[in-house]
Amino acid sequence: MVVRRILCVAEKNSISKAVAGHLGGQYQTGNIRGTQYVKNYSFDYTFNNSWGPSSVVFTAVSGHIMQQEFPSRFKNWNNTDPWDLFEAPIEKSIDEKNQPIANNIKQHAQRCSILYIWTDCDREGENIGAEIRQIALSANPRIEIKRAHFSNIERTHIIQAANNPLLLDDNQVNAIESRMELDLRTGAAFTRVLTLSLQDMIKAVDPELGIISYGSCQFPTLGFVVNQYLRVKNFVPEPFWSIKITHKKEDEKNKKPDQRPITVNFNWVRGHLFDRMAVVLLFERCLNAKFAKVIKMERKPTSKWRPLPLTTVELQKNGSRFLQMNSSRVMAVAEGLYQKGWISYPRTETDQFDREINCQALCQKQTQSREWGPHAQGLVNGNFRQPRRGTHNDKAHPPIHPVNYVEKSTLSHEEQKVYEFVVRRFLACCSDDAKGEKTTVAIDYGAEIFNATGLIVLHRNYLEVYPYEKWEDSQQLPEYQVGETFIPTEAKMTEGKTSPPHYITEPELITLMDKNGIGTDATMAEHISKIKERNYVESRPATAAGRLAAASDEGDTAPATRGRGGARGRGRGGRGGATASARGATRGVEEFVPTTLGIALIEGYENLNFSTSLSKPFLRKEMELQMKAICDGQRTRNDVVQENIERYRAVYMRTKDQMSVLKAAVNKYIVEPERSNGS
Amino acid sequence: MANNARLIQEITTFLATKSLTPNTTWLTTNLATLKPDIHLQGAKQLIYIRLLNTSLQSTIQITPSSIFPQDILNGNITSRLLKGPIPVQVMDIEDIGKSRWSQLEAIEADERGETTRGQEIVRVVRDEEDAERDQSATQTSSPSSGPHKLLLQDAKGLRVYGFELSTVTGINMNIHIGCKLVLRDVSVARGVILLEPKSVTVAGGKIEELHQTWKAGRKENLKRMANAGSSTQGG
């Protein structure tokens, strides 16, 4: 009997190993000459489809295998006009480091009848899948190509996926191709023209300067940081005035012996005004009125909504806020948890659970925990609520959720924190909203209105398992009757001062990038790391952020990251890279301050007065939307590339023509900072 | 020309319904510039619009009740009522519900064309928690909600501050300098006019050159006032 031979290729070794374990149970491990990171796992498996009993070799790549670059005649910066890079041919070839991996694929492809692609199910993974396909076809043109669809590494899910092979989605492949081409062309052209024009000036004062690197996501990201920095720097504090009323009143309803009267604080509905004269007049009218009159007394149920299902952007923002980890670190740790099969794929935009996902069963798995088990048990016993549905669905992955229960002690310190957050968030999603009662008393005092509110939390519900949010009882209000009048115990006019905005923090930067279409949820953390690496911004702990003792938390694995969106198409980010640089970074919420180079570049570009400035998000946002259009089959790769090249060419022309404007900014901030930049 | 007296009568009556009484000199000079064949309705409207767009000092018949009392600025009078009707024109307006600095930032963002793109380029994105954290700093850029403080001038040229005690439709930062208001049964507290819907009618109009000067100087003004506020702050 002829046994079918199937070559399976995952995106990273940890995935191939895990999937091989689920399918084969027992497997043989084979080494690959020239690389120590990727292995071949061989086993027999009977597919529950037309393939039947098969002999499987499960191997992996390590992110992108191929790289795009210009032919060598364009590589000399001094002989090549950067302008030509917008049209220069691009060669796609196997990255030298990946040659052993490619050879391994070719070798097995020759003997197999089916190539089964198991790269991660997102655009980048689809594109890596196409690279694997190209390599396999070069060795065996008749090999059949299939693609597995999976979103976590949990056993039943994997088996289900294995038995239902699909096809590669070439629209997604093309979207990534066009993005990589544009990133390569614009990155190289602008990096060269900026470096060649400005480096002599800067090197005179800063001999350390490397190249001035441009990336279509990094510049707008830097733009956000600089913009906020300038807001802080230019800020002028201003005084404002307000009126505060207090009233001491016995709580007649719950009278107890020797109970002191309750002091009720009433706040002015106008908040505060920036004109002293006006407030003095209004305050005088209050005092002249003598009596305050109750115009509203209202008790009504209120609730605090449970959170939405977890997306990547939310995970990153919360990571900074609650877990003392920056966004790239959180993603690296989450990636590790995913590879080990504890959580679902952590790169997702979806904030609604499909009906097929049995959330209740997932809660059941968490009942064994000593910490959140009792809450999970409560959900299983009848408190379970179907999670709220957000408005996003990337149609590829469910929201991030725990796939299996794992004993915390088997995880590293950082993994524990991220896993615990993912679990608690999920359980919170499946719990009921917190319920309370809100009391509002409004008074009219000299025709001005003042409010006092009180809150009683009646049922904490999701808050029981989600300590990251707070909702506390406030002071109880005594009974008032509408129409009742009283003389306030104290009425005073207060004065305050506006406080400056703070430097942009990581969660805020991520929010801005997200809202303005800079990068995808999966790449934002990398863009932020890039502008740090390139010395355009510095990060530091946000003011007043408590510094937590850096407990020993070296991860026991160093998850591979992919060089997503990397401008120069360096292929995979490999081990290290962004992850390594983030490890040494400060814990806690980070805030970003631009370097003089960062400010000079952004101010220079803004002074070019170009509506599609590189420092603004518009160009990149458009491009990101066009990627989506390619994925949806509405536009072609060629069309999108051409349109964008034309736009960037226009910006390039302007840059070149008005280099003096950029030079002036460099001069102002870097060459002669003390002269023009007093403070 | 026999009709002229009747025309003056008609127009005066019409303007009286708007609580505006022009002086004879202004009215006759203006009527003389009208085309002879203009019909009555057109003449009424034209004169009315001209009046709204001309400084009150040259248009309004001065009587004791159509101007501010001489001692209006007396700060010791805590409360008084002016019967009016008093036509006044807006010489300056400020939104005192927001810091000057935040208004300046909003204008600059607008100049960069960034606020017009709606939700997508929200530069100040705040989460609930952040909003709670610094409520004291009002850095938002919502449309002018006031209350507003106005500098009002009567037909004799006397300038008095007005404060928008409760929201008056038509008073916002888009109002034109030179816009005419009519005050009736209006309260004055320590030399400040308290503007309320029941005592103010916004008639409209503008004085073009004053408006242009004001608009051109607005950013500088906001900057100057913000700095003045912070330096008198002392400690």
PDB file of C-alpha atoms in Angstrom, chain B:
ATOM      1  CA  MET B   1     -39.793 113.192  -2.888  1.00  0.00           C
ATOM      2  CA  ALA B   2     -43.153 113.873  -1.410  1.00  0.00           C
ATOM      3  CA  ASN B   3     -43.049 110.294  -0.392  1.00  0.00           C
ATOM      4  CA  ASN B   4     -39.883 110.727   1.612  1.00  0.00           C
ATOM      5  CA  ALA B   5     -41.590 111.622   4.869  1.00  0.00           C
ATOM      6  CA  ARG B   6     -43.834 108.624   4.564  1.00  0.00           C
ATOM      7  CA  LEU B   7     -40.885 106.368   3.749  1.00  0.00           C
ATOM      8  CA  ILE B   8     -39.005 107.620   6.800  1.00  0.00           C
ATOM      9  CA  GLN B   9     -42.102 106.976   8.849  1.00  0.00           C
ATOM     10  CA  GLU B  10     -42.503 103.433   7.472  1.00  0.00           C
ATOM     11  CA  ILE B  11     -38.891 102.519   8.036  1.00  0.00           C
ATOM     12  CA  THR B  12     -38.769 104.025  11.500  1.00  0.00           C
ATOM     13  CA  THR B  13     -41.810 102.009  12.484  1.00  0.00           C
ATOM     14  CA  PHE B  14     -40.285  98.883  11.037  1.00  0.00           C
ATOM     15  CA  LEU B  15     -37.001  99.407  12.902  1.00  0.00           C
ATOM     16  CA  ALA B  16     -38.942 100.126  16.083  1.00  0.00           C
ATOM     17  CA  THR B  17     -40.266  96.571  15.939  1.00  0.00           C
ATOM     18  CA  LYS B  18     -36.609  95.544  16.205  1.00  0.00           C
ATOM     19  CA  SER B  19     -36.176  97.976  19.108  1.00  0.00           C
ATOM     20  CA  LEU B  20     -33.821 100.105  17.043  1.00  0.00           C
ATOM     21  CA  THR B  21     -34.322 103.847  16.614  1.00  0.00           C
ATOM     22  CA  PRO B  22     -32.019 105.426  14.046  1.00  0.00           C
ATOM     23  CA  ASN B  23     -31.111 109.094  14.159  1.00  0.00           C
ATOM     24  CA  THR B  24     -32.552 111.256  11.388  1.00  0.00           C
ATOM     25  CA  THR B  25     -29.215 112.258   9.888  1.00  0.00           C
ATOM     26  CA  TRP B  26     -28.129 108.694   9.316  1.00  0.00           C
ATOM     27  CA  LEU B  27     -31.493 107.622   8.034  1.00  0.00           C
ATOM     28  CA  THR B  28     -31.923 110.467   5.542  1.00  0.00           C
ATOM     29  CA  THR B  29     -28.374 110.151   4.202  1.00  0.00           C
ATOM     30  CA  ASN B  30     -28.919 106.469   3.722  1.00  0.00           C
ATOM     31  CA  LEU B  31     -32.297 106.827   2.102  1.00  0.00           C
ATOM     32  CA  ALA B  32     -30.769 109.218  -0.376  1.00  0.00           C
ATOM     33  CA  THR B  33     -28.474 106.479  -1.626  1.00  0.00           C
ATOM     34  CA  LEU B  34     -31.353 104.098  -2.367  1.00  0.00           C
ATOM     35  CA  LYS B  35     -32.501 103.590  -5.928  1.00  0.00           C
ATOM     36  CA  PRO B  36     -35.630 105.681  -6.501  1.00  0.00           C
ATOM     37  CA  ASP B  37     -37.629 102.730  -7.782  1.00  0.00           C
ATOM     38  CA  ILE B  38     -36.908 100.432  -4.806  1.00  0.00           C
ATOM     39  CA  HIS B  39     -40.068  99.083  -3.271  1.00  0.00           C
ATOM     40  CA  LEU B  40     -40.870  99.603   0.345  1.00  0.00           C
ATOM     41  CA  GLN B  41     -40.151  96.084   1.558  1.00  0.00           C
ATOM     42  CA  GLY B  42     -36.699  96.123  -0.057  1.00  0.00           C
ATOM     43  CA  ALA B  43     -35.913  99.511   1.410  1.00  0.00           C
ATOM     44  CA  LYS B  44     -36.809  98.348   4.922  1.00  0.00           C
ATOM     45  CA  GLN B  45     -34.569  95.311   4.694  1.00  0.00           C
ATOM     46  CA  LEU B  46     -31.695  97.182   3.113  1.00  0.00           C
ATOM     47  CA  ILE B  47     -31.696  99.900   5.746  1.00  0.00           C
ATOM     48  CA  TYR B  48     -31.980  97.322   8.510  1.00  0.00           C
ATOM     49  CA  ILE B  49     -29.000  95.377   7.194  1.00  0.00           C
ATOM     50  CA  ARG B  50     -26.955  98.541   6.772  1.00  0.00           C
ATOM     51  CA  LEU B  51     -27.758  99.501  10.321  1.00  0.00           C
ATOM     52  CA  LEU B  52     -26.620  96.121  11.630  1.00  0.00           C
ATOM     53  CA  ASN B  53     -23.371  96.433   9.722  1.00  0.00           C
ATOM     54  CA  THR B  54     -22.577  99.993  10.795  1.00  0.00           C
ATOM     55  CA  SER B  55     -21.268 101.216  14.122  1.00  0.00           C
ATOM     56  CA  LEU B  56     -24.105 102.165  16.487  1.00  0.00           C
ATOM     57  CA  GLN B  57     -22.357 105.412  17.255  1.00  0.00           C
ATOM     58  CA  SER B  58     -23.364 106.827  13.898  1.00  0.00           C
ATOM     59  CA  THR B  59     -26.768 105.209  13.540  1.00  0.00           C
ATOM     60  CA  ILE B  60     -28.724 105.305  16.768  1.00  0.00           C
ATOM     61  CA  GLN B  61     -30.835 108.097  18.168  1.00  0.00           C
ATOM     62  CA  ILE B  62     -29.465 108.758  21.624  1.00  0.00           C
ATOM     63  CA  THR B  63     -32.078 109.009  24.379  1.00  0.00           C
ATOM     64  CA  PRO B  64     -31.590 108.361  28.101  1.00  0.00           C
ATOM     65  CA  SER B  65     -33.148 104.918  27.789  1.00  0.00           C
ATOM     66  CA  SER B  66     -31.266 103.797  24.662  1.00  0.00           C
ATOM     67  CA  ILE B  67     -27.817 104.067  26.252  1.00  0.00           C
ATOM     68  CA  PHE B  68     -26.188 102.862  29.455  1.00  0.00           C
ATOM     69  CA  PRO B  69     -26.631 105.097  32.475  1.00  0.00           C
ATOM     70  CA  GLN B  70     -23.537 107.182  33.202  1.00  0.00           C
ATOM     71  CA  ASP B  71     -22.760 105.386  36.454  1.00  0.00           C
ATOM     72  CA  ILE B  72     -23.146 101.895  35.056  1.00  0.00           C
ATOM     73  CA  LEU B  73     -19.546 101.022  35.874  1.00  0.00           C
ATOM     74  CA  ASN B  74     -20.013 101.830  39.566  1.00  0.00           C
ATOM     75  CA  GLY B  75     -18.832  98.679  41.285  1.00  0.00           C
ATOM     76  CA  ASN B  76     -20.652  99.413  44.497  1.00  0.00           C
ATOM     77  CA  ILE B  77     -24.070  98.891  43.023  1.00  0.00           C
ATOM     78  CA  THR B  78     -24.608  95.213  43.608  1.00  0.00           C
ATOM     79  CA  SER B  79     -27.749  94.909  41.563  1.00  0.00           C
ATOM     80  CA  ARG B  80     -29.886  97.077  39.320  1.00  0.00           C
ATOM     81  CA  LEU B  81     -32.247  96.623  36.424  1.00  0.00           C
ATOM     82  CA  LEU B  82     -32.008  98.548  33.122  1.00  0.00           C
ATOM     83  CA  LYS B  83     -35.272  98.852  31.328  1.00  0.00           C
ATOM     84  CA  GLY B  84     -33.938  99.662  27.859  1.00  0.00           C
ATOM     85  CA  PRO B  85     -34.262  98.707  25.146  1.00  0.00           C
ATOM     86  CA  ILE B  86     -30.567  99.421  24.736  1.00  0.00           C
ATOM     87  CA  PRO B  87     -28.936  98.476  21.452  1.00  0.00           C
ATOM     88  CA  VAL B  88     -25.288  97.482  21.935  1.00  0.00           C
ATOM     89  CA  GLN B  89     -22.570  96.029  19.747  1.00  0.00           C
ATOM     90  CA  VAL B  90     -20.110  93.278  20.569  1.00  0.00           C
ATOM     91  CA  MET B  91     -16.538  94.571  20.688  1.00  0.00           C
ATOM     92  CA  ASP B  92     -14.889  91.446  22.070  1.00  0.00           C
ATOM     93  CA  ILE B  93     -15.880  87.956  23.141  1.00  0.00           C
ATOM     94  CA  GLU B  94     -14.151  85.279  25.169  1.00  0.00           C
ATOM     95  CA  ASP B  95     -15.057  81.738  26.135  1.00  0.00           C
ATOM     96  CA  ILE B  96     -14.292  81.666  29.848  1.00  0.00           C
ATOM     97  CA  GLY B  97     -15.259  78.015  30.257  1.00  0.00           C
ATOM     98  CA  LYS B  98     -11.943  76.938  28.713  1.00  0.00           C
ATOM     99  CA  SER B  99      -8.369  77.903  29.318  1.00  0.00           C
ATOM    100  CA  ARG B 100      -6.969  80.323  26.778  1.00  0.00           C
ATOM    101  CA  TRP B 101      -4.174  77.940  26.065  1.00  0.00           C
ATOM    102  CA  SER B 102      -6.503  75.121  25.095  1.00  0.00           C
ATOM    103  CA  GLN B 103      -8.380  77.513  22.800  1.00  0.00           C
ATOM    104  CA  LEU B 104      -5.108  78.523  21.214  1.00  0.00           C
ATOM    105  CA  GLU B 105      -4.171  74.885  20.659  1.00  0.00           C
ATOM    106  CA  ALA B 106      -7.558  74.235  19.086  1.00  0.00           C
ATOM    107  CA  ILE B 107      -7.090  77.129  16.655  1.00  0.00           C
ATOM    108  CA  GLU B 108      -3.640  75.885  15.707  1.00  0.00           C
ATOM    109  CA  ALA B 109      -4.886  72.351  15.143  1.00  0.00           C
ATOM    110  CA  ASP B 110      -7.641  73.771  13.007  1.00  0.00           C
ATOM    111  CA  GLU B 111      -5.101  75.742  10.978  1.00  0.00           C
ATOM    112  CA  ARG B 112      -3.212  72.537  10.335  1.00  0.00           C
ATOM    113  CA  GLY B 113      -6.440  71.100   9.000  1.00  0.00           C
ATOM    114  CA  GLU B 114      -6.489  68.401  11.575  1.00  0.00           C
ATOM    115  CA  THR B 115      -9.756  68.854  13.334  1.00  0.00           C
ATOM    116  CA  THR B 116     -11.748  68.751  10.110  1.00  0.00           C
ATOM    117  CA  ARG B 117     -11.049  65.098   9.484  1.00  0.00           C
ATOM    118  CA  GLY B 118     -13.401  64.048  12.189  1.00  0.00           C
ATOM    119  CA  GLN B 119     -12.764  61.110  14.436  1.00  0.00           C
ATOM    120  CA  GLU B 120      -9.843  59.847  12.514  1.00  0.00           C
ATOM    121  CA  ILE B 121      -7.254  62.346  13.506  1.00  0.00           C
ATOM    122  CA  VAL B 122      -8.160  62.775  17.096  1.00  0.00           C
ATOM    123  CA  ARG B 123      -5.001  64.172  18.488  1.00  0.00           C
ATOM    124  CA  VAL B 124      -6.062  64.201  22.090  1.00  0.00           C
ATOM    125  CA  VAL B 125      -7.305  60.722  22.692  1.00  0.00           C
ATOM    126  CA  ARG B 126      -8.166  60.044  26.246  1.00  0.00           C
ATOM    127  CA  ASP B 127      -9.278  56.947  27.969  1.00  0.00           C
ATOM    128  CA  GLU B 128     -11.694  57.109  30.841  1.00  0.00           C
ATOM    129  CA  GLU B 129      -8.924  56.727  33.337  1.00  0.00           C
ATOM    130  CA  ASP B 130      -6.772  59.447  31.842  1.00  0.00           C
ATOM    131  CA  ALA B 131      -9.713  61.783  31.819  1.00  0.00           C
ATOM    132  CA  GLU B 132     -10.253  61.126  35.485  1.00  0.00           C
ATOM    133  CA  ARG B 133      -6.611  61.637  36.229  1.00  0.00           C
ATOM    134  CA  ASP B 134      -6.404  65.204  35.078  1.00  0.00           C
ATOM    135  CA  GLN B 135      -9.795  66.694  35.242  1.00  0.00           C
ATOM    136  CA  SER B 136      -8.316  69.897  36.499  1.00  0.00           C
ATOM    137  CA  ALA B 137      -6.751  70.655  33.157  1.00  0.00           C
ATOM    138  CA  THR B 138      -9.353  71.328  30.551  1.00  0.00           C
ATOM    139  CA  GLN B 139      -7.513  70.503  27.385  1.00  0.00           C
ATOM    140  CA  THR B 140     -10.390  69.391  25.242  1.00  0.00           C
ATOM    141  CA  SER B 141     -11.343  71.108  22.034  1.00  0.00           C
ATOM    142  CA  SER B 142     -15.118  70.858  21.899  1.00  0.00           C
ATOM    143  CA  PRO B 143     -17.040  73.700  20.225  1.00  0.00           C
ATOM    144  CA  SER B 144     -17.466  76.863  22.257  1.00  0.00           C
ATOM    145  CA  SER B 145     -19.896  76.104  25.022  1.00  0.00           C
ATOM    146  CA  GLY B 146     -19.153  79.097  27.183  1.00  0.00           C
ATOM    147  CA  PRO B 147     -20.137  80.762  29.297  1.00  0.00           C
ATOM    148  CA  HIS B 148     -18.912  83.767  27.346  1.00  0.00           C
ATOM    149  CA  LYS B 149     -17.718  87.118  28.479  1.00  0.00           C
ATOM    150  CA  LEU B 150     -18.397  89.973  26.068  1.00  0.00           C
ATOM    151  CA  LEU B 151     -17.333  93.567  25.808  1.00  0.00           C
ATOM    152  CA  LEU B 152     -20.432  95.542  24.861  1.00  0.00           C
ATOM    153  CA  GLN B 153     -20.548  99.107  23.550  1.00  0.00           C
ATOM    154  CA  ASP B 154     -23.552 101.409  23.513  1.00  0.00           C
ATOM    155  CA  ALA B 155     -24.424 104.118  20.973  1.00  0.00           C
ATOM    156  CA  LYS B 156     -22.394 106.675  22.910  1.00  0.00           C
ATOM    157  CA  GLY B 157     -19.309 104.485  22.813  1.00  0.00           C
ATOM    158  CA  LEU B 158     -19.331 103.392  26.478  1.00  0.00           C
ATOM    159  CA  ARG B 159     -17.929  99.908  26.941  1.00  0.00           C
ATOM    160  CA  VAL B 160     -19.191  97.508  29.598  1.00  0.00           C
ATOM    161  CA  TYR B 161     -18.516  93.832  30.219  1.00  0.00           C
ATOM    162  CA  GLY B 162     -21.343  91.365  29.857  1.00  0.00           C
ATOM    163  CA  PHE B 163     -21.412  87.853  31.286  1.00  0.00           C
ATOM    164  CA  GLU B 164     -23.551  85.085  29.812  1.00  0.00           C
ATOM    165  CA  LEU B 165     -25.365  83.994  32.946  1.00  0.00           C
ATOM    166  CA  SER B 166     -27.287  81.305  31.112  1.00  0.00           C
ATOM    167  CA  THR B 167     -26.859  80.142  27.536  1.00  0.00           C
ATOM    168  CA  VAL B 168     -28.084  82.695  25.000  1.00  0.00           C
ATOM    169  CA  THR B 169     -28.671  81.303  21.510  1.00  0.00           C
ATOM    170  CA  GLY B 170     -26.479  83.135  19.046  1.00  0.00           C
ATOM    171  CA  ILE B 171     -23.729  83.964  21.515  1.00  0.00           C
ATOM    172  CA  ASN B 172     -20.739  81.789  20.735  1.00  0.00           C
ATOM    173  CA  MET B 173     -17.223  82.134  19.407  1.00  0.00           C
ATOM    174  CA  ASN B 174     -18.507  82.364  15.845  1.00  0.00           C
ATOM    175  CA  ILE B 175     -20.245  85.667  16.562  1.00  0.00           C
ATOM    176  CA  HIS B 176     -18.931  88.612  14.554  1.00  0.00           C
ATOM    177  CA  ILE B 177     -17.401  91.653  16.118  1.00  0.00           C
ATOM    178  CA  GLY B 178     -19.849  94.518  15.694  1.00  0.00           C
ATOM    179  CA  CYS B 179     -22.826  92.184  16.029  1.00  0.00           C
ATOM    180  CA  LYS B 180     -25.812  94.013  17.509  1.00  0.00           C
ATOM    181  CA  LEU B 181     -27.670  92.900  20.610  1.00  0.00           C
ATOM    182  CA  VAL B 182     -30.718  94.514  22.129  1.00  0.00           C
ATOM    183  CA  LEU B 183     -30.925  94.527  25.933  1.00  0.00           C
ATOM    184  CA  ARG B 184     -34.220  94.878  27.743  1.00  0.00           C
ATOM    185  CA  ASP B 185     -34.970  94.568  31.471  1.00  0.00           C
ATOM    186  CA  VAL B 186     -31.397  93.461  31.961  1.00  0.00           C
ATOM    187  CA  SER B 187     -29.644  93.024  35.326  1.00  0.00           C
ATOM    188  CA  VAL B 188     -26.375  94.702  36.075  1.00  0.00           C
ATOM    189  CA  ALA B 189     -24.255  93.559  38.994  1.00  0.00           C
ATOM    190  CA  ARG B 190     -21.244  95.647  40.042  1.00  0.00           C
ATOM    191  CA  GLY B 191     -20.821  97.100  36.593  1.00  0.00           C
ATOM    192  CA  VAL B 192     -21.253  93.808  34.741  1.00  0.00           C
ATOM    193  CA  ILE B 193     -24.275  93.113  32.549  1.00  0.00           C
ATOM    194  CA  LEU B 194     -25.804  89.698  33.196  1.00  0.00           C
ATOM    195  CA  LEU B 195     -26.951  88.236  29.888  1.00  0.00           C
ATOM    196  CA  GLU B 196     -29.867  85.814  29.849  1.00  0.00           C
ATOM    197  CA  PRO B 197     -32.217  84.686  27.052  1.00  0.00           C
ATOM    198  CA  LYS B 198     -35.084  86.713  28.484  1.00  0.00           C
ATOM    199  CA  SER B 199     -33.138  89.973  28.460  1.00  0.00           C
ATOM    200  CA  VAL B 200     -31.070  89.698  25.274  1.00  0.00           C
ATOM    201  CA  THR B 201     -32.008  89.597  21.586  1.00  0.00           C
ATOM    202  CA  VAL B 202     -29.209  88.850  19.149  1.00  0.00           C
ATOM    203  CA  ALA B 203     -29.977  91.002  16.100  1.00  0.00           C
ATOM    204  CA  GLY B 204     -26.856  90.084  14.114  1.00  0.00           C
ATOM    205  CA  GLY B 205     -24.579  92.013  11.791  1.00  0.00           C
ATOM    206  CA  LYS B 206     -20.922  92.899  11.992  1.00  0.00           C
ATOM    207  CA  ILE B 207     -18.422  95.666  11.533  1.00  0.00           C
ATOM    208  CA  GLU B 208     -16.151  94.191   8.947  1.00  0.00           C
ATOM    209  CA  GLU B 209     -12.852  95.917   9.686  1.00  0.00           C
ATOM    210  CA  LEU B 210     -13.185  95.506  13.454  1.00  0.00           C
ATOM    211  CA  HIS B 211     -13.968  91.850  12.945  1.00  0.00           C
ATOM    212  CA  GLN B 212     -10.959  91.305  10.697  1.00  0.00           C
ATOM    213  CA  THR B 213      -8.639  93.016  13.168  1.00  0.00           C
ATOM    214  CA  TRP B 214     -10.048  90.972  16.033  1.00  0.00           C
ATOM    215  CA  LYS B 215      -9.712  87.718  14.125  1.00  0.00           C
ATOM    216  CA  ALA B 216      -6.166  88.484  13.038  1.00  0.00           C
ATOM    217  CA  GLY B 217      -5.174  89.299  16.608  1.00  0.00           C
ATOM    218  CA  ARG B 218      -7.022  86.472  18.326  1.00  0.00           C
ATOM    219  CA  LYS B 219      -4.130  84.038  18.650  1.00  0.00           C
ATOM    220  CA  GLU B 220      -1.820  86.743  19.948  1.00  0.00           C
ATOM    221  CA  ASN B 221      -4.511  87.859  22.356  1.00  0.00           C
ATOM    222  CA  LEU B 222      -5.079  84.381  23.728  1.00  0.00           C
ATOM    223  CA  LYS B 223      -1.349  83.937  24.144  1.00  0.00           C
ATOM    224  CA  ARG B 224      -1.001  87.260  25.907  1.00  0.00           C
ATOM    225  CA  MET B 225      -3.912  86.578  28.253  1.00  0.00           C
ATOM    226  CA  ALA B 226      -2.702  83.076  29.059  1.00  0.00           C
ATOM    227  CA  ASN B 227       0.695  84.443  29.952  1.00  0.00           C
ATOM    228  CA  ALA B 228      -0.800  87.283  31.970  1.00  0.00           C
ATOM    229  CA  GLY B 229      -2.881  84.750  33.886  1.00  0.00           C
ATOM    230  CA  SER B 230       0.090  82.586  34.691  1.00  0.00           C
ATOM    231  CA  SER B 231       2.343  85.436  35.773  1.00  0.00           C
ATOM    232  CA  THR B 232      -0.162  87.044  38.146  1.00  0.00           C
ATOM    233  CA  GLN B 233      -0.526  83.616  39.616  1.00  0.00           C
ATOM    234  CA  GLY B 234       2.468  84.255  41.849  1.00  0.00           C
ATOM    235  CA  GLY B 235       2.191  81.247  44.098  1.00  0.00           C
TER     236      GLY B 235
END
